[in-house]
Amino acid sequence: MSDFKIIGNPDPVVGKEEFYSVNTFLPSILPFQNSASSNSFEQPVKWEIYILENGRWRKTKENDKTGKRISYTFLQKSLERKGIRILARRGEDVARLNVTTHPAEKPKIESIELLDKNGQKPGKPLSYGQTLKARVHCLHMEKHKVSVTLWEDDAIGAGHNKANENNLIQTLSGVVANGKADVDFLLRPSFAKIAKQNGPEEGKIHEYYVTVDFNKDKIASNNVNVNDLEAPVAPFKGKVPVQQQAPAKPKASLPQPTQPKTKAPATGSSSAPKVKAEITRVHITNSAKQPIKGTHKEKEIIVWVDSQGLIGKEIRFKLYDEDYLSNDLLVDQKFKITGDIFPITVQLDRILRSKGGISGEGAEQELFADVEVIQTSIHSKSEVVDVDAKVFKPDPVDSTNKVAKIGEGDKSSIKGKGECYCGKDFEEKDVKKLVKLLKGSEIIWEGAYLGKKHIDCNISDKTFVTLTKSLNSAFKKYSIYSCIQKIHFLAQVCEETGTFALSEETEGQHDSSKSIYKGRGILQLTGVKKKGEKLYNGEGPYKDYADYIGDPDIVKKPEVVANNVNYCIDSGAWIWSVNKRMPSDRNSEAVKRWARETAGKSLNELAVFGDKYLELISVLLNGRNKDKGNMPNGWENRKSMYTKLKTVFFQYHLYHKDDSKPVLPQGIITYNIYSDGRIERNTPKQIESGFEKKYKYVYHDKKNKEHEICIVDFVTAQNWVVGSKEDGGKGWEKRTAGGKTRYYQKGNGQVELVKVNLPIYHSEGDVLIDVGDNTDREYLNPRAFASMLGALAECGYSDFNFNGSTSLDGTGAPSVTHVNGVSFDFRYLRKDKTGNNLYINTDPNSLDVERQEKFIDALIKFGYSQFYSFNIKIKNQNFILKNSTHLADHHHHLHIRREGYKPNFKETKE
């Protein structure tokens, strides 16, 4: 009988690593063997785990191990098993050990593992385009949100290393369910740019891992290998070739030296050669008859018309300011030719600056002359010369004042002629001008040439009318409101589509172009690869978009995104305002690399900062190109289109004095928060289209300066009287959240709740509002939100963390004190100002009492009076924060109570 058996703990605690080994009687001397034999003592020990299901033992696939001594860590799910058995094999010997797992006591992250999309351990390196699943195993953390950060590993050894701090890829969140949280990362080809920023990887393999921050620790997963790309590839494949730009302006040519005049042969002379009547040259000089070099700064130019055989003929002379959209006519006159060299003097200081839109392009203007022989209708043009805009005649005083007023941001008359496009719909003629500016013709959805092959665009409606309508609709739906947001959006869209030439990825060398879910729409909505496949036949973002707009047919018929103009435009706006965004973690490497104000922001939210984040927006949308200085893919074209749209089409400088400040709508219900504690809700005469279900929040500092903080959506929810752990009977409703069941008493009517977009960051002058996201209960009473913002501005701390208020239905479950979104929680403030979690029952000395009570004073100033906290001891003295009552489970957050909430509030209407 074999003495082979398993040695180890049969009663493991969930989350605790347990070691197991085998024991058997061994002879003192073993026969010498040169190779493996049937002797079981020389065989490796193989370990397996079985679980009891439906009366039978089933072998698990993921728990096989080999070794004399191994370890297992049992997960939360093991508590639900009817039976668990460890089995060890060595040769013909088999040993079994039945184990019974027991629950742990405190919340804990047991481990993190990296899997493929199907939840299996990768058997070979993954490829870019596949999905990497991070599975976080947790104890006592049901319904908790877990943030997972993906890193590329350049350091030696396992675990997280500071050497990888520049290799942060992405931070995503998941919610714990049944003891685990799954977070899926799409391995975009653009990630390879970061992986190779420190030089090529050995063996063309990139290593990735993830981390989770928990209780001050950064818990790291195992590494997973990803095959390098054979060549740099952008995350959205099959880019549309950009239309060829207009040729560069020809350099001004030198006027030829004046030749001595020769006498014309006598009339009737048989020796007189027949001269072709034509203009031989048109050129421009300064008043000294010298060619213009550089920028002309004099008030006069001379246009020379050299001709032969035209003496006595009539010509039409036009002087133009060259413009990308259409050339602006400055002079239009008729002359009769009096000599073969005919000069025309032009007094520039007599031409109004505004006549040709001269202020639109900048400090230098590009002039050229066009001369037509009226008899033959043949035109001749001069070269283009640069002229200083200051030489032109200033506009009348009243016009100048009007422009200056607009430049200061005056929006008193909305949508008037000649005003900006903030909150203003495009007209069909506007879209035509925009298209002509960027590609030289008023043609859309015409397809494109790839080599010698023409690729058709299959969009069903190719009219400017429908395109204009769809753009305006998307702008309203996705809050693409201001000029600068539209400039950024359209610049990126035109780079991706060849300025509305194609609506989908063209079939080419990239696998995605041959896939079911290939790139479609104006920002190329693209699927993901399925396991073991090369093609992007996984629905991925298509499913996300379909869920967002509530249309499952998009997944069933993905071609609709390319063939229907509305879906084509709408999907791009969804990517722009919803899908693509920066990590929400204010301490993430990506946020540190750019700026704190970028945390959690979508591309649309980044766009409000003007030129500042053009590169970041381009990178988030389309990755970097290492072969071109690690700048964004298509960077030169993106910059060029952005500049043309901003300076020429939108003429941004005329209407927006400060490029760095966001432009928010004026026709919107606004909560004005004053530094003295007052809150006023102002309703305008007319609410702008698209802002009927939104509120704007503006803080007025001690110097009466306005700070436009944010715009938020609001919803209506059931009014609740109170919550309880006990069922109150009739009129009460049950809610279950976080594994806890609660009951809520219905009140009369409904209440409004605003959706708080976290994190919030505003820094200007002496005002700082900086609060991080630590909750999934992100709904608040509109007045309560105003009070919260006022208190945050009063304090100006940078380590605030919002622990939540209420849920979409207004109950705030599992809390019973957060009904209707008036109460809310904040993490305690620490002396080290890190913003990390603080348990004041075990670490009371880390509580920053002075700052915490200043925050309480600020909340009292804006209407609150009562708080829940926790009794602690500081320097051996009993202590609780001012105006606070002790309540169990409030050792890690301050609860701002709804009881006694009376803000200094009034409503005004225009």
Coordinates of N, CA and C in Angstrom, one line a residue, residues 117-275:
K117 N -10.0 37.1 -24.1 CA -11.4 37.6 -24.0 C -12.4 36.6 -23.5
N118 N -12.1 35.3 -23.7 CA -13.0 34.2 -23.2 C -12.7 33.8 -21.8
G119 N -11.8 34.5 -21.1 CA -11.6 34.2 -19.7 C -10.6 33.0 -19.5
Q120 N -9.8 32.7 -20.5 CA -8.8 31.6 -20.5 C -7.4 32.2 -20.4
K121 N -6.5 31.5 -19.7 CA -5.1 31.9 -19.7 C -4.5 31.8 -21.1
P122 N -3.9 32.8 -21.6 CA -3.4 32.7 -23.0 C -2.3 31.6 -23.1
G123 N -2.5 30.8 -24.1 CA -1.5 29.7 -24.3 C -0.3 30.2 -25.1
K124 N -0.5 31.3 -25.8 CA 0.6 31.9 -26.6 C 0.4 33.4 -26.6
P125 N 1.5 34.1 -27.1 CA 1.3 35.6 -27.1 C 0.1 36.1 -27.8
L126 N -0.5 37.1 -27.2 CA -1.7 37.7 -27.9 C -1.2 38.6 -29.0
S127 N -2.1 39.2 -29.8 CA -1.8 40.1 -30.8 C -2.5 41.4 -30.6
Y128 N -2.0 42.5 -31.2 CA -2.7 43.7 -31.1 C -4.0 43.6 -31.9
G129 N -5.0 44.2 -31.3 CA -6.4 44.1 -31.8 C -7.2 43.1 -31.1
Q130 N -6.6 42.2 -30.3 CA -7.3 41.3 -29.4 C -7.7 42.0 -28.1
T131 N -8.5 41.3 -27.3 CA -9.0 41.8 -26.0 C -8.2 41.1 -24.9
L132 N -7.7 41.9 -24.0 CA -7.0 41.4 -22.8 C -8.0 41.6 -21.6
K133 N -8.3 40.5 -20.9 CA -9.3 40.6 -19.8 C -8.5 40.6 -18.5
A134 N -8.6 41.7 -17.7 CA -8.0 41.7 -16.4 C -9.1 41.2 -15.4
R135 N -8.9 40.1 -14.7 CA -9.9 39.6 -13.7 C -9.3 39.9 -12.3
V136 N -10.0 40.7 -11.5 CA -9.6 41.0 -10.2 C -10.5 40.2 -9.2
H137 N -9.9 39.4 -8.4 CA -10.6 38.5 -7.5 C -10.6 39.3 -6.1
C138 N -11.8 39.4 -5.6 CA -12.0 40.3 -4.4 C -12.8 39.5 -3.3
L139 N -12.6 40.0 -2.1 CA -13.3 39.5 -0.9 C -14.1 40.6 -0.3
H140 N -15.4 40.3 -0.1 CA -16.3 41.3 0.6 C -16.3 42.6 0.0
M141 N -16.3 42.6 -1.3 CA -16.3 43.9 -2.1 C -17.4 43.9 -3.2
E142 N -18.5 43.2 -2.9 CA -19.5 43.2 -3.9 C -20.0 44.6 -4.2
K143 N -20.2 44.8 -5.5 CA -20.7 46.1 -6.1 C -19.7 47.2 -5.9
H144 N -18.5 47.0 -5.4 CA -17.5 48.0 -5.4 C -16.9 48.2 -6.8
K145 N -16.6 49.5 -7.0 CA -15.9 49.8 -8.3 C -14.4 49.7 -8.1
V146 N -13.8 49.0 -9.1 CA -12.3 48.7 -9.0 C -11.7 49.3 -10.3
S147 N -10.7 50.2 -10.1 CA -10.0 50.8 -11.2 C -8.7 50.0 -11.5
V148 N -8.6 49.6 -12.8 CA -7.5 48.8 -13.2 C -6.7 49.6 -14.2
T149 N -5.4 49.6 -14.1 CA -4.5 50.3 -15.0 C -3.6 49.4 -15.7
L150 N -3.5 49.6 -17.0 CA -2.7 48.7 -17.9 C -1.4 49.4 -18.1
W151 N -0.3 48.6 -18.0 CA 1.1 49.1 -18.2 C 1.8 48.2 -19.2
E152 N 2.8 48.9 -19.8 CA 3.8 48.1 -20.6 C 5.0 48.0 -19.8
D153 N 5.6 46.8 -19.7 CA 6.7 46.5 -18.8 C 8.0 46.6 -19.5
D154 N 8.8 47.5 -19.0 CA 10.2 47.6 -19.5 C 11.2 47.3 -18.4
A155 N 10.7 47.0 -17.2 CA 11.6 46.7 -16.1 C 11.9 45.2 -15.9
I156 N 13.0 44.9 -15.2 CA 13.4 43.6 -15.0 C 12.6 43.1 -13.7
G157 N 12.1 41.9 -13.7 CA 11.4 41.3 -12.6 C 9.9 41.5 -12.6
A158 N 9.2 40.9 -11.7 CA 7.8 40.9 -11.6 C 7.3 42.1 -10.8
G159 N 6.0 42.4 -10.9 CA 5.5 43.5 -10.1 C 5.6 44.8 -10.7
H160 N 5.0 45.8 -10.1 CA 5.1 47.2 -10.6 C 6.4 47.8 -10.3
N161 N 7.0 48.5 -11.3 CA 8.3 49.2 -11.1 C 8.2 50.6 -11.5
K162 N 8.8 51.5 -10.8 CA 8.8 52.9 -11.1 C 9.4 53.2 -12.5
A163 N 10.2 52.3 -13.0 CA 10.8 52.4 -14.3 C 9.8 52.4 -15.4
N164 N 8.6 51.9 -15.0 CA 7.5 51.9 -16.0 C 6.5 53.0 -15.9
E165 N 6.9 54.1 -15.2 CA 5.9 55.1 -14.9 C 5.5 55.9 -16.2
N166 N 6.4 55.9 -17.2 CA 6.0 56.5 -18.5 C 5.3 55.6 -19.4
N167 N 5.1 54.4 -19.0 CA 4.5 53.4 -19.9 C 3.0 53.1 -19.5
L168 N 2.3 54.0 -18.9 CA 0.9 53.8 -18.6 C 0.1 53.9 -19.9
I169 N -0.7 52.9 -20.1 CA -1.5 52.7 -21.3 C -2.9 53.3 -21.1
Q170 N -3.6 52.8 -20.1 CA -5.0 53.1 -20.0 C -5.5 52.7 -18.6
T171 N -6.5 53.4 -18.1 CA -7.1 53.0 -16.8 C -8.6 52.9 -17.1
L172 N -9.2 51.7 -16.7 CA -10.6 51.4 -16.9 C -11.1 50.9 -15.5
S173 N -12.5 50.9 -15.4 CA -13.1 50.5 -14.2 C -14.0 49.3 -14.4
G174 N -14.2 48.5 -13.4 CA -15.2 47.4 -13.4 C -15.9 47.3 -12.0
V175 N -17.0 46.7 -11.9 CA -17.7 46.5 -10.7 C -17.7 45.0 -10.2
V176 N -17.4 44.8 -9.0 CA -17.2 43.5 -8.4 C -18.6 42.8 -8.4
A177 N -18.6 41.6 -8.9 CA -19.8 40.8 -8.9 C -19.4 39.3 -8.7
N178 N -20.0 38.7 -7.7 CA -19.7 37.3 -7.4 C -18.2 37.1 -7.1
G179 N -17.6 38.1 -6.4 CA -16.2 38.0 -6.0 C -15.2 38.4 -7.0
K180 N -15.6 38.9 -8.2 CA -14.6 39.2 -9.2 C -15.1 40.4 -10.0
A181 N -14.1 41.1 -10.5 CA -14.4 42.2 -11.5 C -13.6 42.0 -12.7
D182 N -14.3 42.0 -13.8 CA -13.6 41.8 -15.1 C -13.5 43.2 -15.9
V183 N -12.3 43.5 -16.3 CA -12.1 44.7 -17.0 C -11.4 44.4 -18.4
D184 N -12.0 44.7 -19.5 CA -11.5 44.3 -20.8 C -10.7 45.5 -21.4
F185 N -9.5 45.2 -21.8 CA -8.7 46.2 -22.5 C -8.5 45.7 -24.0
L186 N -8.9 46.6 -24.9 CA -8.6 46.3 -26.3 C -7.2 46.7 -26.6
L187 N -6.4 45.7 -27.0 CA -5.0 46.0 -27.3 C -4.8 46.7 -28.6
R188 N -5.0 48.0 -28.6 CA -4.9 48.8 -29.8 C -3.5 48.8 -30.3
P189 N -3.3 48.8 -31.6 CA -2.0 48.9 -32.2 C -1.2 50.1 -31.8
S190 N -1.9 51.2 -31.4 CA -1.3 52.4 -31.0 C -0.5 52.2 -29.7
F191 N -0.9 51.2 -28.9 CA -0.2 50.9 -27.7 C 1.3 50.5 -28.0
A192 N 1.5 49.9 -29.1 CA 2.9 49.5 -29.5 C 3.8 50.7 -29.6
K193 N 3.3 51.8 -29.8 CA 4.1 53.0 -29.9 C 4.7 53.3 -28.5
I194 N 3.9 53.2 -27.5 CA 4.4 53.4 -26.1 C 5.4 52.2 -25.7
A195 N 5.0 51.0 -26.2 CA 5.9 49.9 -25.8 C 7.3 50.0 -26.4
K196 N 7.4 50.7 -27.6 CA 8.7 50.8 -28.2 C 9.3 52.2 -28.1
Q197 N 8.8 53.0 -27.2 CA 9.3 54.4 -27.0 C 10.7 54.4 -26.4
N198 N 11.1 53.3 -25.7 CA 12.4 53.2 -25.1 C 13.3 52.3 -25.9
G199 N 12.9 52.1 -27.2 CA 13.8 51.3 -28.0 C 13.1 49.9 -28.4
P200 N 13.5 49.2 -29.3 CA 12.9 48.0 -29.7 C 13.0 46.9 -28.6
E201 N 11.9 46.1 -28.5 CA 11.9 45.0 -27.5 C 12.6 43.8 -28.0
E202 N 13.2 43.1 -27.1 CA 13.9 41.9 -27.5 C 12.9 40.8 -27.9
G203 N 13.2 40.2 -29.1 CA 12.4 39.1 -29.6 C 11.1 39.6 -30.1
K204 N 10.9 40.8 -30.3 CA 9.7 41.4 -30.9 C 8.4 41.0 -30.0
I205 N 8.6 40.9 -28.7 CA 7.5 40.6 -27.8 C 7.4 41.8 -26.8
H206 N 6.2 42.3 -26.7 CA 5.9 43.3 -25.7 C 5.2 42.7 -24.5
E207 N 5.6 43.1 -23.3 CA 5.0 42.6 -22.1 C 4.1 43.6 -21.4
Y208 N 2.9 43.1 -21.0 CA 1.9 44.0 -20.4 C 1.5 43.4 -19.0
Y209 N 1.1 44.3 -18.1 CA 0.6 43.9 -16.8 C -0.4 44.9 -16.4
V210 N -1.2 44.6 -15.4 CA -2.1 45.6 -14.8 C -1.9 45.8 -13.3
T211 N -2.3 46.9 -12.8 CA -2.3 47.1 -11.3 C -3.6 47.6 -10.8
V212 N -3.9 47.4 -9.6 CA -5.0 47.9 -8.9 C -4.5 48.6 -7.6
D213 N -4.9 49.8 -7.3 CA -4.6 50.5 -6.1 C -5.6 50.1 -5.0
F214 N -5.0 49.6 -3.9 CA -5.9 49.1 -2.8 C -5.2 49.3 -1.4
N215 N -5.8 50.0 -0.5 CA -5.2 50.3 0.8 C -3.7 50.7 0.7
K216 N -3.5 51.7 -0.1 CA -2.1 52.3 -0.2 C -1.2 51.4 -1.0
D217 N -1.6 50.2 -1.4 CA -0.7 49.3 -2.1 C -1.1 49.2 -3.6
K218 N -0.1 49.0 -4.4 CA -0.4 48.8 -5.8 C -0.2 47.3 -6.1
I219 N -1.3 46.7 -6.3 CA -1.3 45.2 -6.5 C -1.1 44.9 -8.0
A220 N -0.1 44.1 -8.4 CA 0.2 43.9 -9.8 C -0.2 42.5 -10.2
S221 N -0.5 42.3 -11.5 CA -0.9 41.0 -12.0 C 0.4 40.4 -12.6
N222 N 0.2 39.2 -13.1 CA 1.3 38.6 -13.9 C 1.4 39.3 -15.2
N223 N 2.5 39.1 -15.9 CA 2.7 39.6 -17.2 C 2.1 38.8 -18.3
V224 N 1.7 39.4 -19.4 CA 1.2 38.7 -20.6 C 2.0 39.2 -21.8
N225 N 2.3 38.3 -22.7 CA 3.1 38.7 -23.9 C 2.2 39.0 -25.0
V226 N 2.6 40.1 -25.8 CA 1.9 40.5 -27.0 C 2.9 40.6 -28.1
N227 N 2.6 40.0 -29.2 CA 3.5 40.1 -30.4 C 3.6 41.5 -30.9
D228 N 4.8 41.9 -31.2 CA 5.0 43.2 -31.8 C 4.4 43.3 -33.2
L229 N 4.2 44.5 -33.6 CA 3.7 44.8 -34.9 C 4.8 44.6 -35.9
E230 N 4.5 44.1 -37.1 CA 5.6 44.1 -38.1 C 5.9 45.5 -38.6
A231 N 4.9 46.3 -38.6 CA 5.1 47.7 -39.0 C 4.2 48.6 -38.2
P232 N 4.5 49.9 -38.0 CA 3.6 50.7 -37.2 C 2.2 50.7 -37.9
V233 N 1.2 50.5 -37.0 CA -0.2 50.5 -37.5 C -1.0 51.4 -36.6
A234 N -1.9 52.2 -37.1 CA -2.8 53.1 -36.3 C -3.9 52.2 -35.8
P235 N -4.6 52.7 -34.7 CA -5.7 51.9 -34.1 C -6.9 51.9 -35.0
F236 N -7.1 52.8 -35.9 CA -8.1 52.8 -36.9 C -7.5 52.6 -38.2
K237 N -7.7 51.5 -38.9 CA -6.9 51.2 -40.1 C -7.6 51.7 -41.4
G238 N -6.8 51.6 -42.5 CA -7.4 51.9 -43.8 C -7.7 53.4 -43.9
K239 N -6.8 54.3 -43.6 CA -7.2 55.7 -43.6 C -7.5 56.1 -45.0
V240 N -8.4 57.1 -45.1 CA -8.7 57.6 -46.4 C -7.6 58.6 -46.9
P241 N -7.2 58.5 -48.1 CA -6.2 59.4 -48.6 C -6.7 60.8 -48.5
V242 N -5.9 61.7 -47.9 CA -6.4 63.1 -47.9 C -6.2 63.7 -49.3
Q243 N -7.2 64.6 -49.6 CA -7.2 65.2 -50.9 C -5.9 66.0 -51.0
Q244 N -5.4 66.1 -52.2 CA -4.2 66.9 -52.5 C -4.4 68.3 -52.2
Q245 N -3.5 68.9 -51.5 CA -3.6 70.4 -51.2 C -3.3 71.2 -52.4
A246 N -3.8 72.4 -52.4 CA -3.5 73.3 -53.5 C -2.0 73.5 -53.6
P247 N -1.5 73.7 -54.8 CA -0.1 73.9 -55.0 C 0.4 75.1 -54.3
A248 N 1.7 75.1 -53.9 CA 2.3 76.2 -53.2 C 2.3 77.5 -54.2
K249 N 2.2 78.6 -53.5 CA 2.1 79.8 -54.3 C 3.5 80.0 -55.0
P250 N 3.4 80.4 -56.3 CA 4.6 80.7 -57.0 C 5.3 81.9 -56.5
K251 N 6.6 81.8 -56.5 CA 7.4 83.0 -56.0 C 7.2 84.1 -57.0
A252 N 7.3 85.3 -56.4 CA 7.2 86.5 -57.3 C 8.4 86.5 -58.3
S253 N 8.1 86.6 -59.5 CA 9.2 86.6 -60.5 C 9.6 88.1 -60.7
L254 N 10.8 88.2 -61.1 CA 11.4 89.5 -61.3 C 10.9 90.1 -62.6
P255 N 10.6 91.4 -62.6 CA 10.2 92.0 -63.9 C 11.4 92.1 -64.8
Q256 N 11.2 91.9 -66.1 CA 12.2 91.9 -67.0 C 12.7 93.4 -67.3
P257 N 14.0 93.6 -67.5 CA 14.4 95.0 -67.8 C 13.7 95.6 -69.0
T258 N 13.3 96.8 -68.9 CA 12.6 97.5 -69.9 C 13.5 97.5 -71.2
Q259 N 12.9 97.0 -72.3 CA 13.7 96.9 -73.5 C 13.5 98.2 -74.3
P260 N 14.5 98.7 -75.1 CA 14.3 99.8 -75.9 C 13.2 99.6 -76.9
K261 N 12.4 100.6 -77.0 CA 11.2 100.4 -78.0 C 11.8 100.4 -79.4
T262 N 11.2 99.6 -80.2 CA 11.6 99.5 -81.6 C 10.4 100.1 -82.4
K263 N 10.7 100.8 -83.4 CA 9.6 101.4 -84.2 C 8.9 100.4 -85.0
A264 N 7.6 100.5 -85.0 CA 6.8 99.5 -85.7 C 7.0 99.8 -87.2
P265 N 7.1 98.8 -88.0 CA 7.2 99.0 -89.5 C 6.1 99.7 -90.0
A266 N 6.3 100.4 -91.1 CA 5.3 101.2 -91.7 C 4.2 100.4 -92.2
T267 N 3.0 101.0 -92.1 CA 1.8 100.3 -92.5 C 1.9 99.9 -93.9
G268 N 1.5 98.7 -94.2 CA 1.6 98.2 -95.6 C 2.9 97.6 -96.0
S269 N 3.9 97.7 -95.1 CA 5.2 97.1 -95.5 C 5.1 95.6 -95.6
S270 N 5.6 95.1 -96.6 CA 5.6 93.7 -96.8 C 6.5 92.9 -95.9
S271 N 7.5 93.7 -95.3 CA 8.4 93.0 -94.4 C 7.9 92.9 -92.9
A272 N 6.8 93.5 -92.6 CA 6.3 93.6 -91.2 C 5.8 92.2 -90.8
P273 N 6.4 91.6 -89.7 CA 6.0 90.3 -89.3 C 4.6 90.4 -88.7
K274 N 3.8 89.3 -88.8 CA 2.5 89.3 -88.2 C 2.6 89.0 -86.7
V275 N 2.1 89.9 -85.9 CA 2.2 89.8 -84.4 C 0.9 89.3 -83.8

